[in-house]
Amino acid sequence: LSSSSSLSSLSSPSTHKYYQNAIRYYSFKGKLIMNIRCPLYLAVYLRLKNEQVTGSFKARGAFNKCLILKEASKGTKITALTSSTGNHGLACALAFSTLGIDGEIVIPVNCDQEKKQKIVSCGGHIHEYGTDAAETEGYSRQLAQERGFTFISPYNDYQIIAGQGTIGAEILKDLPDVDAVFASVGGGGLICGIAAYIKTKRPQCKVIGCSPVNSKVLHESVFAGHIVEEESLDTLSDGTAGGVEPGSVTLDLATELVDKWVLVSEEEIATAVFDVLKNHKKVIEGAAGVALAGARKIAQDLQGKKVAIVMCGASISLANLNNIMKTYM
């Protein structure tokens, strides 16, 4: 799948060849459980990407991209550089070390320290720059160009998006009559990948993007018709926080493919994280709580429907988890 791929290419069989290659190293398939204790008037299923290798869905896109680079290199040395607020960096660190790629990871200076340590422990070589995802990405892309490295965007890359889209394939395999899928939105790689596949196979299925009120750049950009610059406030959903780089392919994809957008408060996110811990004994990060909170917010519109909610990761700091438990227990 080339970087100039069309939308239809995101759901092509050739894309999934790389996913099949990736599972030679790790099993990426997440569990699908019914959220029987969720107070919604519909059949709700949680797709557990928090139990994936590296603790989030990001390994799919990272391995898809790196396997494509590996195949194209025909045995020559690969040097790559990526930018991340945490989960994508950890996924790339694992992909780099597994596939023998010389790579570096640029993170914001205010990146969660636990995520930073995980990247280092996975063999990642780290640089720190900027305080916002978009600022860090811009610097990283320039640095990669100066050094002659391949830049791997966390979301603005068709090959990354296609890797995340395999989640959509799994949802339809396990739940072929699904009526709606909820996913959290940061840069848009996750929801665009899922939507591209699902809309090809089951166009009547609604894809709903969920963002925190405190950091909603792609949400605002879709309604504005262009990438907006908007300050992101502190949010439990640090995995989706920050700006979106100008020219991101996810803007057009999200505009075309996402049926509805929902904004949720910090209290709604925290409640969702706590309820999954209490009712299912599963730890999820704030970004995963965003998707569940979004589903709860518009539950009345989906009565009698079958809904899948993507639990995108489990990278929540002990401090944040402790604060949530103190508040709601």
C-alpha positions as MATLAB code, in Angstrom:
seq = 'LSSSSSLSSLSSPSTHKYYQNAIRYYSFKGKLIMNIRCPLYLAVYLRLKNEQVTGSFKARGAFNKCLILKEASKGTKITALTSSTGNHGLACALAFSTLGIDGEIVIPVNCDQEKKQKIVSCGGHIHEYGTDAAETEGYSRQLAQERGFTFISPYNDYQIIAGQGTIGAEILKDLPDVDAVFASVGGGGLICGIAAYIKTKRPQCKVIGCSPVNSKVLHESVFAGHIVEEESLDTLSDGTAGGVEPGSVTLDLATELVDKWVLVSEEEIATAVFDVLKNHKKVIEGAAGVALAGARKIAQDLQGKKVAIVMCGASISLANLNNIMKTYM';
ca = [
       0.000    0.000    0.000;
       1.722    3.167   -1.153;
       1.561    6.509    0.576;
      -0.537    7.849   -2.322;
      -3.220    5.222   -1.820;
      -6.829    6.090   -2.439;
      -9.541    5.594    0.141;
     -10.527    2.268   -1.410;
      -7.016    0.952   -0.884;
      -7.447    1.158    2.881;
      -9.848   -1.782    2.771;
      -8.118   -3.808    0.055;
      -7.031   -7.417    0.662;
      -3.393   -6.480    0.078;
      -3.475   -4.284    3.161;
      -4.312   -7.258    5.351;
      -1.374   -9.232    4.019;
       0.824   -7.093    6.257;
      -1.453   -7.648    9.235;
      -1.131  -11.395    8.705;
       2.642  -10.961    8.556;
       2.587   -8.977   11.791;
       0.917  -11.739   13.775;
       3.945  -13.916   13.113;
       5.509  -11.822   15.855;
       2.543  -11.050   18.102;
      -1.136  -11.894   18.326;
      -3.008   -8.632   17.843;
      -6.598   -9.876   17.937;
      -8.523   -8.275   20.781;
     -11.376   -9.771   22.740;
     -14.976   -8.735   22.191;
     -17.013   -8.790   25.386;
     -20.601   -7.814   26.016;
     -20.901   -4.876   28.376;
     -23.900   -6.320   30.192;
     -23.547   -3.947   33.157;
     -23.462   -0.787   31.114;
     -26.660    1.187   31.775;
     -27.593    1.564   28.108;
     -30.752    0.473   26.332;
     -28.877   -1.426   23.662;
     -26.576   -4.392   23.160;
     -23.090   -3.039   23.821;
     -19.837   -4.832   23.065;
     -16.390   -3.635   24.129;
     -13.498   -4.300   21.766;
     -10.550   -4.714   24.139;
      -7.547   -3.098   22.478;
      -6.270   -2.243   25.973;
      -5.094   -5.869   26.220;
      -3.003   -5.680   23.060;
       0.766   -5.925   22.991;
       2.144   -2.514   24.176;
      -1.239   -1.842   25.789;
      -2.967   -0.136   22.858;
      -4.117   -0.528   19.249;
      -1.078    1.377   17.974;
       0.996   -1.754   17.339;
      -1.191   -2.510   14.308;
      -0.287    0.645   12.430;
       3.340    0.605   13.550;
       3.927   -2.966   12.413;
       2.021   -2.430    9.165;
       4.190    0.578    8.313;
       7.462   -1.023    9.380;
       6.765   -4.289    7.576;
       6.094   -2.337    4.375;
       9.355   -0.412    4.849;
      11.172   -3.671    5.509;
       9.843   -5.302    2.360;
      10.604   -2.252    0.221;
      14.167   -1.979    1.547;
      15.166   -5.349    0.064;
      17.690   -5.883    2.824;
      19.203   -2.401    2.946;
      19.435   -0.474    6.220;
      16.300    1.399    7.309;
      16.487    4.566    9.410;
      13.217    5.974   10.705;
      12.001    8.704   13.016;
       8.587    9.135   14.570;
       6.709   11.484   16.871;
       4.421   10.441   19.695;
       2.739   11.379   22.961;
       3.293    7.810   24.159;
       1.381    4.865   22.712;
       2.524    5.209   19.099;
       6.106    5.681   20.269;
       5.971    2.502   22.319;
       4.482    0.585   19.393;
       7.190    1.882   17.052;
       9.930    1.068   19.566;
       8.714   -2.531   19.588;
       8.395   -2.668   15.804;
      11.856   -1.133   15.333;
      13.532   -3.623   17.671;
      11.589   -6.606   16.336;
      12.231   -5.857   12.667;
      15.781   -4.517   12.969;
      15.029   -0.902   12.055;
      17.242    1.927   13.327;
      14.682    4.334   14.715;
      14.305    7.336   16.987;
      11.221    8.653   18.776;
      10.493   12.310   19.538;
       8.113   12.971   22.429;
       6.812   16.203   24.003;
       8.724   17.388   27.057;
       5.526   16.992   29.087;
       4.937   13.393   27.993;
       3.656   11.106   30.753;
       6.747    9.759   32.528;
       5.404    6.219   32.778;
       4.856    6.130   29.008;
       8.346    7.551   28.473;
       9.891    4.844   30.649;
       8.009    2.125   28.775;
       9.394    3.388   25.468;
      12.941    3.361   26.849;
      12.515   -0.112   28.354;
      11.378   -1.348   24.946;
      14.634   -0.129   23.417;
      13.364    3.199   22.107;
      15.834    6.040   21.497;
      14.124    9.225   22.689;
      14.375   12.953   21.966;
      12.157   15.492   23.716;
      10.748   18.596   22.043;
       7.670   20.792   22.355;
       4.625   20.735   24.591;
       1.912   19.886   22.044;
       1.564   16.914   19.706;
       1.412   19.087   16.575;
       4.503   21.072   17.623;
       6.438   17.866   18.279;
       5.301   16.371   14.966;
       6.377   19.424   12.989;
       9.834   19.360   14.544;
      10.127   15.601   14.025;
       9.189   15.756   10.359;
      11.781   18.498    9.769;
      14.438   16.561   11.690;
      13.749   13.415    9.671;
      14.087   15.373    6.432;
      17.392   16.914    7.526;
      18.809   13.510    8.460;
      17.418   11.639    5.489;
      15.286    9.403    7.730;
      11.850    8.015    6.901;
       9.278    9.893    8.971;
       6.451    7.810   10.448;
       3.441    9.902   11.423;
       1.189    8.589   14.200;
      -1.887    9.201   12.006;
      -1.094   11.176    8.823;
      -0.032    8.107    6.848;
      -2.214    5.752    4.797;
      -0.160    2.736    5.853;
      -0.586    3.565    9.541;
      -4.321    4.145    9.010;
      -4.673    0.848    7.158;
      -3.027   -1.004   10.025;
      -5.495    0.466   12.502;
      -8.293   -0.455   10.089;
      -7.825   -4.145   10.786;
      -9.811   -3.491   13.973;
     -12.806   -2.804   11.738;
     -12.267   -6.122    9.986;
     -12.232   -7.951   13.316;
     -15.358   -6.198   14.559;
     -17.294   -7.251   11.464;
     -15.983  -10.795   11.701;
     -17.150  -11.165   15.302;
     -20.215   -8.917   15.067;
     -21.348   -8.897   11.404;
     -24.678   -7.197   12.180;
     -23.190   -4.324   14.191;
     -25.196   -1.102   13.885;
     -22.707    1.418   15.250;
     -19.036    1.654   16.213;
     -17.670    4.226   18.657;
     -13.988    5.220   18.718;
     -11.992    8.004   20.317;
     -10.424   10.644   18.078;
      -7.063   12.373   18.313;
      -5.265   12.724   15.002;
      -7.863   10.455   13.411;
      -5.814    7.428   12.375;
      -7.877    4.973   14.424;
     -11.346    6.088   13.422;
     -10.426    6.647    9.762;
      -8.933    3.171    9.456;
     -11.911    1.510   11.119;
     -14.429    3.552    9.130;
     -12.714    2.939    5.787;
     -13.053   -0.811    6.225;
     -16.515   -0.890    7.790;
     -18.071    1.506    5.282;
     -16.872   -0.729    2.445;
     -18.311   -3.915    3.944;
     -21.312   -2.626    5.929;
     -22.132    0.930    4.805;
     -25.268    1.129    6.950;
     -23.168    0.846   10.119;
     -22.738    4.221   11.788;
     -19.230    5.278   12.817;
     -19.174    7.757   15.691;
     -16.124    9.802   16.654;
     -15.704   10.811   20.294;
     -13.421   13.530   21.645;
     -12.852   15.249   24.986;
     -14.153   18.808   25.207;
     -10.689   19.804   26.422;
      -8.925   18.635   23.247;
     -11.056   18.409   20.113;
      -8.942   19.677   17.224;
     -10.006   17.180   14.539;
     -13.635   17.489   15.644;
     -13.487   21.266   15.161;
     -11.497   20.909   11.938;
     -14.141   18.706   10.319;
     -16.837   21.283   10.999;
     -14.582   24.151    9.900;
     -13.524   22.393    6.701;
      -9.824   22.884    7.428;
      -7.281   22.095   10.134;
      -7.791   24.548   12.974;
      -5.295   25.684   15.563;
      -6.876   25.315   18.968;
      -5.240   25.143   22.353;
      -5.688   21.809   24.095;
      -6.395   21.866   27.812;
      -5.382   19.155   30.254;
      -7.384   15.971   29.778;
      -7.453   12.402   31.073;
      -7.434   11.460   27.404;
      -3.764   12.323   26.933;
      -3.533    9.719   24.159;
      -5.785   11.854   21.941;
      -4.634   15.283   23.123;
      -2.931   17.909   21.007;
      -3.122   19.449   17.572;
      -3.312   17.944   14.097;
      -0.605   18.752   11.567;
      -1.575   20.836    8.509;
      -2.517   18.786    5.462;
      -3.325   15.635    7.402;
      -5.086   13.056    5.236;
      -7.339   12.245    8.169;
      -9.320   15.474    7.731;
     -10.863   14.478    4.392;
     -11.254   10.849    5.439;
     -13.002   11.754    8.688;
     -15.229   14.286    6.944;
     -16.367   11.652    4.461;
     -16.575    8.579    6.674;
     -17.529    9.568   10.224;
     -21.306    9.808   10.659;
     -21.547   11.607   13.982;
     -19.324   13.445   16.443;
     -19.688   13.503   20.220;
     -17.874   15.602   22.825;
     -17.485   14.424   26.419;
     -16.427   16.083   29.657;
     -13.578   15.092   31.957;
     -16.109   13.852   34.508;
     -17.759   11.629   31.904;
     -14.371   10.206   30.907;
     -13.381    9.488   34.504;
     -16.721    7.823   35.226;
     -16.308    5.548   32.210;
     -12.776    4.537   33.249;
     -13.966    3.759   36.775;
     -17.015    1.786   35.644;
     -14.945   -0.497   33.397;
     -12.556   -1.124   36.286;
     -15.401   -1.781   38.723;
     -17.685   -3.849   36.497;
     -15.186   -5.707   34.307;
     -11.963   -5.560   36.326;
     -10.238   -4.032   33.289;
      -7.901   -1.035   33.308;
      -8.436    1.387   30.442;
      -6.859    4.746   29.681;
      -8.683    8.036   29.367;
      -8.861    7.821   25.568;
     -10.741    4.529   25.845;
     -13.062    6.092   28.394;
     -13.859    8.789   25.834;
     -15.428    6.247   23.467;
     -17.545    4.652   26.200;
     -18.608    8.060   27.509;
     -19.590    9.067   23.980;
     -21.768    5.986   23.580;
     -23.493    6.688   26.867;
     -24.151   10.276   25.862;
     -26.227    9.368   22.802;
     -27.553    6.000   24.005;
     -31.160    7.117   23.589;
     -30.574    7.563   19.844;
     -29.474    3.936   19.515;
     -32.107    2.033   21.443;
     -32.457   -1.529   20.202;
     -29.188   -1.330   18.237;
     -26.050   -3.435   18.452;
     -23.041   -1.270   19.292;
     -19.269   -1.866   19.433;
     -17.031    0.442   21.454;
     -13.281    0.369   20.843;
     -11.310    0.311   24.102;
      -8.205    1.755   22.484;
      -5.625    1.403   25.251;
      -4.626    0.940   28.882;
      -1.816    3.478   29.266;
      -3.132    5.406   32.238;
      -0.774    6.702   34.903;
      -1.045    5.298   38.407;
      -1.594    8.832   39.687;
      -4.593    9.413   37.409;
      -6.032    5.992   38.163;
      -5.623    6.576   41.885;
      -7.372    9.952   41.652;
     -10.300    8.388   39.791;
     -10.639    5.623   42.359;
     -10.564    8.103   45.241;
     -13.291   10.155   43.594;
     -15.721    7.367   42.715;
     -15.220    4.640   45.301;
];
